[in-house]
Short mmCIF file of C-alpha atoms in Angstrom, two decimals:
data_model
loop_
_atom_site.label_atom_id
_atom_site.label_comp_id
_atom_site.label_asym_id
_atom_site.label_seq_id
_atom_site.Cartn_x
_atom_site.Cartn_y
_atom_site.Cartn_z
CA MET S 1 -16.93 -1.98 23.25
CA GLY S 2 -14.98 -4.63 25.09
CA TYR S 3 -11.97 -4.62 22.79
CA VAL S 4 -9.60 -7.38 23.81
CA ASP S 5 -5.89 -7.71 23.13
CA HIS S 6 -5.46 -11.20 21.68
CA GLY S 7 -1.64 -11.03 21.67
CA ARG S 8 0.18 -14.13 22.83
CA GLY S 9 2.15 -12.48 25.62
CA HIS S 10 4.78 -9.79 25.63
CA GLY S 11 8.08 -11.56 26.13
CA THR S 12 9.17 -11.75 22.50
CA GLY S 13 8.57 -9.91 19.26
CA PRO S 14 6.01 -10.73 16.60
CA VAL S 15 8.37 -12.48 14.26
CA ALA S 16 9.73 -14.58 17.09
CA HIS S 17 6.14 -15.48 18.05
CA ALA S 18 5.50 -16.71 14.54
CA GLY S 19 8.77 -18.54 14.09
CA HIS S 20 9.45 -22.23 13.95
CA GLY S 21 10.47 -22.22 17.58
CA GLY S 22 7.12 -20.76 18.69
CA HIS S 23 3.81 -22.15 19.84
CA GLU S 24 2.65 -22.94 16.29
CA ALA S 25 5.63 -25.09 15.37
CA SER S 26 3.43 -27.98 14.23
CA GLY S 27 1.24 -25.83 11.97
CA ARG S 28 1.33 -25.01 8.28
CA ASP S 29 4.47 -23.37 6.94
CA VAL S 30 3.97 -19.96 5.25
CA ALA S 31 6.03 -21.29 2.33
CA SER S 32 3.19 -23.69 1.52
CA LEU S 33 0.66 -20.85 1.10
CA THR S 34 1.07 -20.32 -2.65
CA ALA S 35 -0.88 -20.08 -5.88
CA ASP S 36 -1.48 -23.31 -7.82
CA PRO S 37 2.06 -24.45 -8.68
CA HIS S 38 0.82 -26.38 -11.73
CA ARG S 39 -0.99 -23.49 -13.38
CA ARG S 40 0.73 -21.76 -16.28
CA ALA S 41 1.54 -18.09 -15.90
CA ASP S 42 -0.37 -15.65 -18.11
CA VAL S 43 1.91 -12.68 -17.43
CA LYS S 44 5.66 -13.27 -17.08
CA VAL S 45 8.04 -10.53 -15.98
CA THR S 46 11.72 -10.54 -15.03
CA LEU S 47 12.99 -7.70 -12.83
CA VAL S 48 16.73 -7.26 -12.41
CA ALA S 49 17.65 -5.17 -9.37
CA ARG S 50 20.81 -3.10 -9.17
CA GLN S 51 22.27 -0.68 -6.65
CA GLU S 52 23.72 2.09 -8.77
CA ARG S 53 23.77 5.72 -9.81
CA PHE S 54 21.12 6.39 -12.42
CA ARG S 55 19.42 9.18 -14.30
CA LEU S 56 15.76 10.06 -13.94
CA ALA S 57 13.74 10.85 -17.04
CA SER S 58 14.44 14.51 -16.26
CA GLY S 59 18.20 13.94 -16.44
CA ARG S 60 18.82 14.31 -12.69
CA THR S 61 21.40 11.85 -11.31
CA VAL S 62 20.40 9.79 -8.26
CA ASP S 63 22.27 7.31 -6.09
CA GLY S 64 19.80 4.52 -5.43
CA TYR S 65 18.35 1.39 -6.98
CA THR S 66 16.94 0.35 -10.33
CA LEU S 67 14.81 -2.42 -11.78
CA ASN S 68 15.73 -3.31 -15.36
CA GLY S 69 17.96 -0.25 -15.45
CA ARG S 70 15.30 2.28 -14.49
CA SER S 71 13.36 3.76 -11.61
CA PRO S 72 10.47 3.58 -11.22
CA GLY S 73 10.55 0.00 -12.43
CA PRO S 74 8.49 -1.32 -15.35
CA SER S 75 4.71 -1.07 -15.17
CA ILE S 76 3.18 -4.51 -14.67
CA ARG S 77 -0.29 -4.97 -16.17
CA ALA S 78 -2.62 -7.92 -15.92
CA THR S 79 -6.24 -8.72 -16.68
CA ALA S 80 -8.39 -9.91 -13.79
CA GLY S 81 -8.00 -13.65 -13.27
CA GLN S 82 -4.58 -13.93 -14.90
CA LEU S 83 -1.70 -15.57 -13.08
CA VAL S 84 1.23 -13.18 -12.73
CA GLN S 85 4.76 -14.55 -12.44
CA VAL S 86 7.63 -12.23 -11.56
CA ARG S 87 11.22 -13.42 -11.38
CA LEU S 88 13.36 -11.11 -9.25
CA VAL S 89 17.11 -11.20 -9.86
CA ASN S 90 19.55 -9.41 -7.54
CA LYS S 91 22.54 -8.21 -9.53
CA SER S 92 24.11 -5.85 -7.02
CA VAL S 93 21.84 -4.82 -4.10
CA ALA S 94 24.26 -5.50 -1.27
CA GLU S 95 21.72 -5.74 1.57
CA GLY S 96 19.50 -8.17 -0.33
CA ILE S 97 16.05 -7.55 -1.75
CA THR S 98 12.44 -8.74 -1.75
CA LEU S 99 9.31 -7.44 -3.49
CA HIS S 100 5.96 -6.74 -1.83
CA TRP S 101 2.75 -6.37 -3.86
CA HIS S 102 1.19 -3.41 -2.10
CA GLY S 103 -2.59 -3.71 -1.90
CA VAL S 104 -2.78 -7.07 -3.67
CA ASP S 105 -4.11 -9.79 -1.36
CA VAL S 106 -1.63 -12.40 -2.54
CA PRO S 107 -1.07 -15.83 -0.93
CA ASN S 108 1.13 -15.37 2.12
CA ALA S 109 4.23 -17.00 0.61
CA GLU S 110 4.22 -14.31 -2.11
CA ASP S 111 3.97 -11.30 0.26
CA GLY S 112 7.67 -10.49 0.02
CA VAL S 113 8.42 -9.58 3.66
CA ALA S 114 11.99 -10.46 4.59
CA GLY S 115 12.12 -12.50 7.78
CA VAL S 116 8.41 -13.35 7.74
CA THR S 117 7.44 -14.87 4.37
CA GLN S 118 10.88 -15.36 2.78
CA ASP S 119 14.58 -14.69 3.10
CA ALA S 120 16.04 -11.65 1.39
CA VAL S 121 17.51 -12.44 -2.01
CA GLY S 122 21.26 -11.92 -1.88
CA VAL S 123 23.52 -10.71 -4.66
CA GLY S 124 23.58 -13.29 -7.45
CA GLY S 125 20.35 -14.87 -6.23
CA ALA S 126 16.83 -14.94 -7.62
CA HIS S 127 13.29 -15.51 -6.38
CA THR S 128 10.03 -16.10 -8.27
CA TYR S 129 6.65 -14.73 -7.15
CA ARG S 130 3.37 -16.17 -8.45
CA PHE S 131 -0.14 -14.92 -7.72
CA VAL S 132 -3.53 -14.67 -9.39
CA ALA S 133 -4.57 -11.07 -10.04
CA ASP S 134 -8.10 -11.47 -8.67
CA GLN S 135 -8.58 -7.82 -7.71
CA VAL S 136 -9.22 -5.16 -10.36
CA GLY S 137 -7.51 -1.93 -9.41
CA THR S 138 -4.43 0.23 -9.01
CA PHE S 139 -1.58 -1.18 -6.92
CA TRP S 140 2.21 -0.97 -6.73
CA TYR S 141 5.19 -3.10 -5.86
CA HIS S 142 8.18 -2.21 -3.73
CA ALA S 143 11.07 -3.62 -1.74
CA HIS S 144 10.37 -4.99 1.74
CA GLN S 145 13.96 -5.53 2.78
CA VAL S 146 15.41 -2.43 4.47
CA SER S 147 12.30 -0.84 3.01
CA HIS S 148 12.78 2.60 4.56
CA GLU S 149 15.93 2.94 2.45
CA GLN S 150 15.24 0.83 -0.65
CA VAL S 151 11.78 2.27 -1.36
CA ARG S 152 13.06 5.81 -0.96
CA GLY S 153 15.96 4.92 -3.27
CA GLY S 154 13.72 3.72 -6.09
CA LEU S 155 12.99 -0.01 -5.77
CA LEU S 156 9.35 0.28 -6.78
CA GLY S 157 6.95 0.33 -9.71
CA PRO S 158 3.25 0.39 -10.67
CA LEU S 159 0.95 -2.62 -10.91
CA VAL S 160 -2.46 -2.34 -12.59
CA VAL S 161 -5.15 -5.01 -12.91
CA THR S 162 -7.90 -4.25 -15.40
CA PRO S 163 -11.26 -5.91 -16.09
CA PRO S 164 -11.57 -8.10 -19.21
CA GLN S 165 -13.34 -5.23 -20.98
CA SER S 166 -12.52 -1.61 -20.23
CA PRO S 167 -15.19 1.10 -20.65
CA ALA S 168 -15.33 2.59 -24.15
CA GLY S 169 -14.23 6.17 -24.59
CA THR S 170 -11.82 6.08 -21.66
CA THR S 171 -8.08 6.65 -21.68
CA ASP S 172 -6.02 5.06 -18.90
CA VAL S 173 -3.29 7.09 -17.20
CA VAL S 174 -0.91 5.68 -14.54
CA VAL S 175 0.71 8.27 -12.29
CA LEU S 176 3.36 7.12 -9.80
CA VAL S 177 4.45 9.96 -7.51
CA HIS S 178 7.80 9.61 -5.74
CA LEU S 179 10.39 11.77 -4.02
CA TYR S 180 13.98 11.27 -5.13
CA ASP S 181 16.42 13.15 -2.87
CA GLY S 182 13.58 15.44 -1.82
CA VAL S 183 12.45 16.22 -5.39
CA GLN S 184 8.89 15.26 -6.32
CA THR S 185 8.54 13.32 -9.56
CA VAL S 186 5.74 11.85 -11.67
CA ASN S 187 6.77 8.60 -13.37
CA GLY S 188 10.38 9.64 -12.82
CA ARG S 189 10.01 13.15 -14.28
CA GLU S 190 10.36 16.38 -12.32
CA ASP S 191 8.02 18.36 -14.58
CA ASP S 192 4.33 17.95 -15.38
CA ALA S 193 3.23 14.65 -16.88
CA ARG S 194 1.28 15.26 -20.11
CA PHE S 195 -1.22 12.84 -21.62
CA GLU S 196 -3.40 13.07 -24.72
CA ALA S 197 -7.13 13.25 -24.04
CA GLN S 198 -9.78 14.28 -26.56
CA PRO S 199 -12.82 16.53 -25.97
CA ASN S 200 -15.61 14.69 -24.10
CA GLU S 201 -13.26 11.77 -23.44
CA ARG S 202 -12.99 10.35 -19.95
CA ALA S 203 -9.53 9.78 -18.48
CA ARG S 204 -9.02 7.35 -15.61
CA VAL S 205 -6.07 8.83 -13.72
CA ARG S 206 -4.53 6.19 -11.44
CA ILE S 207 -2.60 8.04 -8.72
CA ILE S 208 -0.08 6.09 -6.62
CA ASN S 209 1.44 7.84 -3.60
CA THR S 210 4.71 6.04 -2.84
CA ASP S 211 6.00 8.57 -0.32
CA ASN S 212 5.92 8.65 3.48
CA GLY S 213 3.32 11.40 3.84
CA LYS S 214 -0.20 12.09 2.62
CA MET S 215 -0.76 13.87 -0.71
CA SER S 216 -3.49 16.34 -1.63
CA VAL S 217 -4.99 16.00 -5.11
CA TRP S 218 -7.39 18.37 -6.86
CA VAL S 219 -8.64 18.92 -10.40
CA ALA S 220 -8.85 22.18 -12.36
CA GLY S 221 -10.59 22.76 -15.68
CA ALA S 222 -12.79 19.66 -15.77
CA SER S 223 -15.36 17.65 -13.88
CA ALA S 224 -14.04 14.67 -11.92
CA ARG S 225 -15.26 11.75 -9.84
CA LEU S 226 -13.39 9.55 -7.36
CA LEU S 227 -13.80 6.06 -8.84
CA ALA S 228 -11.66 3.96 -6.52
CA ILE S 229 -9.67 4.06 -3.28
CA ASP S 230 -6.83 1.57 -2.75
CA GLY S 231 -8.01 -0.51 -5.70
CA ALA S 232 -11.60 -0.81 -4.44
CA GLU S 233 -14.35 0.73 -6.56
CA VAL S 234 -16.51 3.43 -4.98
CA ASN S 235 -20.24 2.75 -5.17
CA GLY S 236 -22.15 5.58 -6.82
CA PRO S 237 -19.34 8.15 -7.22
CA THR S 238 -20.47 11.74 -7.77
CA PRO S 239 -18.61 14.84 -9.02
CA ILE S 240 -16.09 15.99 -6.42
CA GLY S 241 -16.44 19.65 -7.40
CA ASP S 242 -13.84 21.86 -5.75
CA ALA S 243 -12.92 19.35 -3.04
CA THR S 244 -9.42 18.01 -2.36
CA VAL S 245 -8.84 14.26 -2.39
CA THR S 246 -6.30 13.07 0.20
CA VAL S 247 -4.19 10.05 -0.74
CA ALA S 248 -2.52 8.29 2.19
CA ALA S 249 1.12 7.25 2.09
CA GLY S 250 1.13 3.99 0.14
CA GLY S 251 -2.45 4.63 -0.95
CA ARG S 252 -4.01 5.02 -4.38
CA ALA S 253 -6.87 7.06 -5.80
CA ASP S 254 -8.45 6.60 -9.23
CA LEU S 255 -10.01 9.78 -10.60
CA GLU S 256 -12.24 9.93 -13.66
CA VAL S 257 -11.70 13.26 -15.42
CA THR S 258 -14.25 14.18 -18.12
CA MET S 259 -12.62 16.42 -20.69
CA PRO S 260 -14.44 19.65 -21.65
CA ALA S 261 -16.34 19.60 -24.93
CA ASP S 262 -14.62 22.79 -26.11
CA GLY S 263 -11.17 21.13 -26.12
CA SER S 264 -9.85 22.97 -23.07
CA PRO S 265 -7.16 21.12 -21.12
CA ALA S 266 -7.44 19.89 -17.54
CA ARG S 267 -4.91 19.78 -14.72
CA VAL S 268 -4.71 17.27 -11.88
CA HIS S 269 -2.62 18.78 -9.09
CA LEU S 270 -0.47 16.31 -7.15
CA GLY S 271 0.39 17.87 -3.83
CA GLY S 272 0.92 21.34 -5.22
CA GLY S 273 4.20 20.55 -6.99
CA VAL S 274 3.98 18.61 -10.21
CA SER S 275 0.72 17.88 -12.03
CA VAL S 276 -0.90 15.72 -14.64
CA VAL S 277 -2.00 17.79 -17.64
CA LEU S 278 -4.62 16.30 -19.97
CA GLY S 279 -5.49 17.67 -23.40
CA SER S 280 -5.12 17.39 -27.14
CA GLY S 281 -2.70 19.07 -29.50
CA SER S 282 -0.63 21.94 -28.11
CA TYR S 283 -2.11 22.46 -24.70
CA ASP S 284 -1.52 23.73 -21.20
CA ALA S 285 -3.78 24.27 -18.24
CA PRO S 286 -3.56 27.03 -15.64
CA ALA S 287 -2.60 26.06 -12.11
CA THR S 288 -5.10 26.71 -9.34
CA ALA S 289 -4.83 27.01 -5.57
CA GLN S 290 -5.69 24.02 -3.42
CA PRO S 291 -9.36 24.04 -2.39
CA ALA S 292 -9.98 24.41 1.33
CA LYS S 293 -12.65 21.70 1.43
CA PRO S 294 -11.46 18.09 1.74
CA LEU S 295 -13.49 15.24 0.29
CA ASP S 296 -14.54 12.89 3.11
CA PRO S 297 -14.66 9.22 2.02
CA LEU S 298 -16.75 8.50 5.12
CA SER S 299 -19.78 10.10 3.44
CA TYR S 300 -18.85 10.02 -0.28
CA GLY S 301 -20.79 7.83 -2.73
CA GLY S 302 -23.80 5.60 -2.19
CA ARG S 303 -24.38 2.98 0.46
CA ALA S 304 -24.12 -0.70 -0.47
CA PRO S 305 -24.41 -3.93 1.54
CA LEU S 306 -21.31 -5.66 2.85
CA ARG S 307 -20.66 -9.36 2.30
CA PHE S 308 -20.39 -9.89 6.07
CA ASP S 309 -21.92 -8.45 9.25
CA PRO S 310 -19.37 -6.44 11.28
CA ALA S 311 -21.78 -6.42 14.23
CA ARG S 312 -21.26 -10.18 14.59
CA ALA S 313 -17.50 -10.01 15.09
CA ASP S 314 -15.60 -13.08 16.25
CA ARG S 315 -12.54 -11.06 17.28
CA ARG S 316 -12.26 -7.49 18.56
CA PHE S 317 -8.88 -5.83 18.83
CA ARG S 318 -7.57 -2.47 19.85
CA TYR S 319 -4.54 -0.96 18.14
CA ASP S 320 -3.50 2.03 20.24
CA ILE S 321 -0.59 4.03 18.82
CA GLY S 322 1.48 6.07 21.26
CA ARG S 323 5.01 7.18 22.00
CA ARG S 324 7.26 6.98 25.02
CA PRO S 325 10.93 6.85 26.02
CA GLY S 326 12.64 3.51 25.94
CA PHE S 327 15.18 1.34 24.16
CA LEU S 328 14.91 -0.02 20.60
CA ASP S 329 17.69 -2.37 19.51
CA GLY S 330 19.61 -1.15 22.53
CA ARG S 331 19.28 2.50 21.50
CA PRO S 332 17.67 4.98 23.90
CA GLY S 333 15.08 7.31 22.39
CA LEU S 334 11.46 8.34 22.08
CA TRP S 335 9.84 5.44 20.24
CA TRP S 336 6.42 4.47 18.91
CA THR S 337 4.29 2.07 20.95
CA VAL S 338 1.48 -0.39 20.20
CA ASN S 339 -0.94 -0.78 23.13
CA GLY S 340 1.72 0.79 25.35
CA HIS S 341 4.46 -1.66 24.37
CA LEU S 342 7.73 -1.00 22.56
CA TYR S 343 8.89 -3.23 19.69
CA PRO S 344 9.65 -6.12 19.81
CA ASN S 345 7.38 -6.64 22.85
CA VAL S 346 4.24 -5.62 20.95
CA PRO S 347 1.04 -7.70 20.81
CA MET S 348 0.19 -10.00 17.95
CA PHE S 349 -3.39 -10.08 16.67
CA VAL S 350 -4.28 -13.78 16.44
CA VAL S 351 -7.24 -14.95 14.33
CA THR S 352 -8.78 -18.12 12.95
CA GLU S 353 -9.58 -18.43 9.27
CA GLY S 354 -13.16 -17.28 8.66
CA ASP S 355 -13.28 -14.90 11.63
CA VAL S 356 -15.04 -11.57 11.27
CA VAL S 357 -12.57 -9.13 12.80
CA ARG S 358 -13.19 -5.64 14.19
CA MET S 359 -10.35 -3.36 15.15
CA ARG S 360 -10.26 0.09 16.71
CA ILE S 361 -7.15 2.01 15.67
CA SER S 362 -6.43 5.02 17.91
CA ASN S 363 -3.59 7.49 17.60
CA HIS S 364 -2.28 9.51 20.55
CA SER S 365 1.32 9.78 19.37
CA GLY S 366 1.46 13.37 18.11
CA GLU S 367 1.91 12.48 14.41
CA THR S 368 -0.11 11.03 11.53
CA HIS S 369 0.35 7.33 10.77
CA PRO S 370 -0.70 5.73 7.45
CA MET S 371 -1.50 2.21 8.64
CA HIS S 372 -1.08 -0.64 6.17
CA LEU S 373 -2.36 -4.19 6.74
CA HIS S 374 -0.90 -6.76 4.36
CA GLY S 375 -3.02 -9.43 2.70
CA HIS S 376 -6.42 -7.89 3.46
CA HIS S 377 -8.63 -4.90 2.79
CA ALA S 378 -10.60 -3.47 5.71
CA VAL S 379 -13.82 -1.47 5.54
CA VAL S 380 -14.05 1.72 7.60
CA LEU S 381 -17.08 1.62 9.89
CA ALA S 382 -16.63 4.85 11.83
CA ARG S 383 -14.24 7.69 12.61
CA ASN S 384 -14.23 9.13 16.12
CA GLY S 385 -17.54 7.39 16.74
CA VAL S 386 -19.25 8.88 13.65
CA PRO S 387 -20.59 6.05 11.46
CA ALA S 388 -19.81 5.82 7.75
CA THR S 389 -22.77 6.87 5.60
CA GLY S 390 -21.39 6.71 2.05
CA SER S 391 -20.03 3.98 -0.18
CA PRO S 392 -18.25 1.16 1.64
CA TRP S 393 -14.78 2.63 2.19
CA TRP S 394 -12.32 -0.22 1.68
CA VAL S 395 -8.68 0.50 2.47
CA ASP S 396 -5.30 -1.11 2.76
CA SER S 397 -3.57 2.19 3.62
CA LEU S 398 -5.42 4.36 6.15
CA ASP S 399 -4.25 7.74 7.45
CA VAL S 400 -4.85 7.94 11.19
CA ASP S 401 -4.24 11.50 12.35
CA HIS S 402 -3.25 12.40 15.90
CA GLY S 403 -6.30 12.30 18.15
CA ASP S 404 -8.37 10.21 15.75
CA SER S 405 -9.74 6.70 16.12
CA TYR S 406 -11.12 4.45 13.38
CA ASP S 407 -13.32 1.39 13.66
CA VAL S 408 -12.57 -1.01 10.82
CA ALA S 409 -13.60 -4.56 9.99
CA PHE S 410 -12.53 -7.38 7.70
CA VAL S 411 -12.90 -11.11 7.18
CA ALA S 412 -9.89 -13.25 8.02
CA ASP S 413 -9.95 -15.10 4.70
CA ASN S 414 -6.27 -15.20 3.72
CA PRO S 415 -4.25 -17.47 6.04
CA GLY S 416 -0.74 -16.46 6.95
CA ILE S 417 1.37 -14.14 9.05
CA TRP S 418 0.76 -10.61 7.88
CA MET S 419 2.58 -7.40 8.70
CA ASP S 420 0.42 -4.54 10.00
CA HIS S 421 2.53 -1.41 10.14
CA CYS S 422 2.90 2.29 9.54
CA HIS S 423 3.71 3.10 5.91
CA ASN S 424 5.64 6.16 6.87
CA LEU S 425 8.50 3.72 6.58
CA PRO S 426 10.93 5.43 8.98
CA HIS S 427 8.17 5.07 11.61
CA ALA S 428 8.02 1.33 10.94
CA ARG S 429 11.80 1.24 11.22
CA GLU S 430 11.34 2.89 14.61
CA GLY S 431 9.06 0.13 15.84
CA LEU S 432 5.52 0.94 14.63
CA VAL S 433 4.83 -2.57 13.40
CA THR S 434 2.98 -5.66 14.53
CA HIS S 435 1.47 -8.72 12.83
CA LEU S 436 -1.84 -10.40 12.15
CA MET S 437 -1.31 -14.12 12.68
CA TYR S 438 -3.62 -16.99 11.80
CA GLU S 439 -3.85 -19.92 14.20
CA GLY S 440 -1.92 -22.91 12.92
CA ILE S 441 0.53 -20.97 10.73
CA ARG S 442 4.27 -20.90 11.33
CA THR S 443 7.28 -19.41 9.57
CA PRO S 444 10.79 -20.82 9.23
CA TYR S 445 12.17 -17.33 8.62
CA THR S 446 13.52 -14.87 11.12
CA VAL S 447 14.72 -11.29 11.23
CA GLY S 448 18.52 -11.16 10.97
CA GLY S 449 20.09 -14.58 10.55
CA LYS S 450 22.33 -15.65 7.68
CA ALA S 451 20.12 -13.89 5.12
CA GLY S 452 20.39 -10.59 6.98
CA ASN S 453 16.60 -10.11 6.91
CA GLU S 454 15.58 -6.55 7.84
CA PRO S 455 12.00 -5.97 6.60
CA GLU S 456 11.82 -2.31 7.56
#
């Protein structure tokens, strides 16, 4: 297909390419890419971060991080079109902190990546994020400074954007799944999460997978449809039957569960450990084995036109994931590669605003990689050469298994310098990261430096 590597050479890393000493030094600064500074905020939140020992809702003690004295942090909710303002205060996180709005296509200055879009906030410091919640859907926020450690330790929380009017007869359930010290939790609890739902009522179960691996989800005792993937609504969703829904690391899935008319409860299994149990009064639901059949988003739902033509791409990239021996930060080992190159000598993907971009992501590394592109959603066109036939499958977190290749496309409509990395965060720490860079954009920030920026 003539995929071309549009990287700007291989002598320095992606952050160095984008820095103020690079070839775009005369361009726009990422710090200028913000929401309207004169607009009043509709939703105001203050999050105070601490590094401390804390108790989960179950009573288990964890050494990690909290936001406003708890982990997960507070649920942030907004209505579509509202301006969200979050003030982050660092009370005691020694390595510094930032916040990234996972799945929300914010202006680049608000992306929260230490060393790329801001400096890490040191102890005693504060930083304010402002963005318009244009996208309806289920998202989450998490640290992007030493993220492999701080996310695991609890610096995260849910973010939900709802339409101005929610459907009648529907209850809304937010389910954040996270491992603390190897123990799976739902909203900070180690046991099943129970929610009231009346007979014939529909429950929208918003599942957020914050862990480093994929999660299998299936429903017992009720009919269910897959309404949304990564905050993007599915066109023409149908009952999933006895299929298993796979949620990528960092990904989200919204399930609509229709409660039985006879008042029986329903159970949503979350990876075979904890579950969501829905019902009324004194209720429980029997556990069931995981179905063998996976739901395939490539063919699920009904077709719908795209707002652009992927066949008329302005840029075509390849993103080949591999592994080979080498040195990373002076350490010998077996490290991840991008197009055969070890970090920091990986290619950058350079675009111009307005470009239609196609990318083929191939994985020959021996492990699964949940790939996450900041600031954009991409539509899946094909897997292993098989075209998509269902609803447009929009993603910001895409599982690419060993031996698989995906053709995806998106419009470069959000100027900035955007991380594109594996959301198995230890993999990113081990070099599986590159950047999407818009022509004419520069950053004054750098990895390391006085702020001690370490995004992964």
